[in-house]
C-alpha positions as a printed Julia matrix, in Angstrom:
246×3 Matrix{Float64}:
 112.51  49.16  35.78
 112.51  52.85  36.12
 114.59  55.2   38.23
 113.04  58.19  40.14
 113.79  61.06  42.34
 111.69  62.48  44.89
 111.86  65.87  46.44
 111.14  66.09  50.04
 110.66  68.42  52.98
 110.63  67.22  56.55
 110.53  68.23  60.25
 113.63  66.84  61.7
 112.59  67.12  65.24
 110.23  64.18  64.68
 113.31  61.74  63.79
 116.51  60.59  65.07
 118.04  61.68  62.08
 117.9   60.66  58.31
 119.67  57.38  58.7
 117.92  54.26  59.69
 118.43  53.04  63.44
 117.09  50.23  65.26
 113.81  50.75  67.26
 114.18  54.57  66.63
 112.07  56.79  64.27
 114.19  57.93  61.16
 113.41  59.55  57.84
 115.12  56.81  55.96
 112.96  54.14  58.03
 109.68  56.24  57.21
 110.46  56.35  53.68
 111.17  52.54  53.44
 107.66  51.9   55.05
 105.97  54.14  52.79
 107.72  52.66  49.59
 106.69  49.22  50.86
 103.3   49.86  50.98
 103.37  50.01  47.21
 105.38  46.89  47.0
 108.6   48.79  46.33
 111.63  47.39  48.27
 114.2   49.39  46.45
 117.25  50.68  48.13
 116.98  54.59  48.7
 119.62  56.99  48.14
 119.91  60.49  49.28
 121.41  63.79  48.77
 122.58  63.98  52.22
 122.01  62.34  55.74
 121.01  65.01  58.25
 121.47  64.67  61.85
 118.84  64.35  64.75
 116.8   67.38  64.83
 118.06  69.07  61.47
 115.29  69.86  58.98
 114.89  69.57  55.49
 113.33  71.87  52.8
 114.84  70.16  49.78
 115.98  66.53  50.66
 116.46  64.48  47.49
 116.12  60.86  47.25
 116.08  57.99  44.47
 114.6   54.64  44.12
 113.96  52.06  41.29
 110.39  50.54  40.63
 108.46  49.05  37.54
 105.5   51.47  38.85
 104.63  54.44  36.42
 105.26  58.02  37.27
 101.64  58.57  37.33
 101.09  55.88  39.97
 103.78  56.98  41.97
 102.67  60.77  41.9
  99.3   59.71  42.98
  99.8   57.06  45.57
 102.97  57.67  47.33
 102.55  61.02  48.62
  99.68  59.87  51.02
 101.73  57.1   52.52
 104.19  59.65  53.94
 103.83  60.26  57.46
 102.83  63.97  58.61
 106.54  65.35  59.24
 107.36  64.35  55.73
 106.21  66.19  52.63
 106.52  65.06  49.31
 107.21  68.14  46.79
 107.73  66.3   43.77
 108.57  63.07  41.87
 109.99  62.59  38.45
 111.84  60.04  36.26
 115.57  60.35  36.06
 118.38  58.55  34.16
 118.97  54.91  35.61
 122.21  55.89  36.62
 121.35  59.03  38.74
 122.79  59.32  42.18
 121.24  62.18  44.51
 124.51  62.26  46.52
 127.09  62.19  43.83
 125.38  64.06  40.84
 124.81  66.95  43.1
 126.73  70.03  42.08
 126.19  72.09  45.23
 124.2   72.09  48.7
 122.96  75.11  50.53
 122.37  75.06  54.01
 120.54  77.81  56.03
 120.78  78.33  59.81
 117.92  80.25  61.66
 118.31  81.64  65.06
 116.9   84.44  67.62
 118.55  85.85  70.41
 115.35  86.25  72.37
 113.32  82.79  73.62
 111.28  81.83  70.4
 107.56  80.74  71.13
 107.2   77.21  72.19
 105.4   76.64  69.01
 108.53  77.58  67.13
 111.47  76.4   69.41
 111.65  73.36  67.29
 112.2   75.43  64.0
 114.16  78.25  65.49
 117.36  78.02  67.49
 117.85  80.36  70.6
 121.31  81.52  70.36
 123.22  84.73  71.68
 125.04  86.61  68.98
 126.51  90.16  68.21
 126.76  92.26  65.27
 126.13  90.94  61.89
 129.18  92.68  60.47
 131.18  90.55  62.99
 129.49  87.36  62.16
 129.98  88.09  58.42
 133.62  88.75  59.22
 134.02  85.31  60.67
 132.14  83.49  57.98
 134.11  85.1   55.26
 137.19  83.21  56.5
 135.59  79.87  55.52
 135.11  80.87  51.76
 137.62  78.84  49.67
 139.31  75.46  50.07
 140.47  74.41  53.3
 141.03  71.44  55.78
 138.15  71.42  57.99
 139.19  68.72  60.34
 138.63  70.67  63.23
 135.09  71.67  62.01
 133.67  68.29  61.9
 132.11  65.82  64.44
 133.71  62.8   63.3
 137.22  62.32  62.17
 137.41  60.89  58.65
 140.3   60.66  56.04
 139.33  63.34  53.6
 138.5   66.57  55.24
 139.44  69.2   52.73
 136.19  70.93  51.63
 135.43  74.14  49.46
 133.21  76.77  50.47
 131.4   78.8   47.65
 129.79  81.34  49.63
 128.52  82.3   52.98
 126.18  85.2   53.99
 124.12  86.29  57.28
 121.0   88.4   57.03
 118.1   89.46  59.19
 114.57  88.2   58.94
 111.41  88.68  61.01
 109.83  85.02  61.29
 106.25  84.98  62.99
 106.87  88.13  64.7
 110.35  86.79  65.98
 113.47  88.96  65.01
 115.86  86.24  63.59
 119.2   86.04  61.67
 119.54  83.5   58.74
 123.24  82.23  57.92
 123.15  80.7   54.46
 126.38  78.36  53.4
 126.87  76.9   50.22
 129.28  74.34  48.92
 129.75  71.23  46.94
 129.66  68.85  49.98
 130.0   69.21  53.86
 131.45  67.07  56.58
 129.18  65.85  59.49
 128.19  68.71  61.77
 130.62  71.02  59.8
 127.78  73.93  59.35
 126.65  73.79  62.97
 130.32  74.03  63.91
 131.01  76.82  61.64
 127.92  78.68  62.85
 128.93  78.23  66.34
 132.44  79.67  65.58
 130.83  82.74  63.64
 128.75  83.43  66.7
 131.17  83.16  69.24
 133.37  85.67  67.34
 130.53  88.27  67.19
 130.33  87.95  70.88
 134.01  88.37  71.41
 134.37  84.8   72.74
 136.63  84.03  69.83
 139.23  86.15  68.1
 139.67  86.27  64.34
 143.25  85.22  64.81
 142.29  82.03  66.75
 139.59  81.37  64.05
 142.35  81.68  61.32
 144.39  79.24  63.13
 141.59  76.67  63.77
 140.8   76.75  59.79
 144.5   76.48  59.2
 144.45  73.32  61.71
 147.06  74.9   63.82
 145.02  74.73  66.84
 141.54  73.98  67.92
 140.15  76.76  70.13
 136.26  76.09  69.58
 134.33  72.88  69.57
 130.82  74.02  70.44
 127.97  72.85  68.21
 125.16  75.17  67.42
 121.67  73.74  68.31
 120.52  71.16  65.47
 116.87  72.87  65.37
 118.05  75.86  63.45
 119.58  74.06  60.7
 117.89  73.25  57.33
 119.08  71.5   54.08
 117.59  74.32  52.1
 118.73  73.2   48.54
 120.48  70.65  46.27
 121.4   71.73  42.94
 121.83  69.06  39.72
 122.15  69.09  36.14
 119.07  69.95  34.27
 117.4   66.57  34.19
 116.91  66.8   37.98
 114.46  68.56  40.29
 115.96  71.65  42.1
């Protein structure tokens, strides 16, 4: 029995999130169906569960099977539905865990302040925003170790997280002027990135003061609770020790 890691990209708009749900399309459910076509009924572990509408450029899963690497590389990718792309498969140590072995994750949020083409509206969020300098000013406050209980969708016992870096920059994507917000950390709470992005955009528009944002990060008061739209968010990279795909 071997342990294998698969690197995936997927269109999150085709699914009700990563996690399997009764009678609803999910990434996990689609992966289970594809593996079953090859006689594989192994549990599937993932680097992180994306919410409904959130995309992945670099989701990592693992599973066990007696099939060879060559057999998997040849026969598994064609079994995946169109919204999921296999970017690579390789054998890993038997104790590999895509979530707990990850050293950091990178999310990117892409948005434009003009209505996007209907052909791009599932992949670029339409959000108002102000000067990039003010967006970065707000993002800088998140760097470091903080209690993010006011920046998560669901209350959990452990809400302390460490943000390694944040950056906002401009890009032109398919003739659309956009901004990209990149946030890197070892792990994130549910909806944390979307709440952080929304707060930074609100600050750039003069709707959330720097002092109020500081107070929310310090858990003294909650001043902002709106989520940025899911379609702009991408799980862009997951980093591992040398034996794993990155």
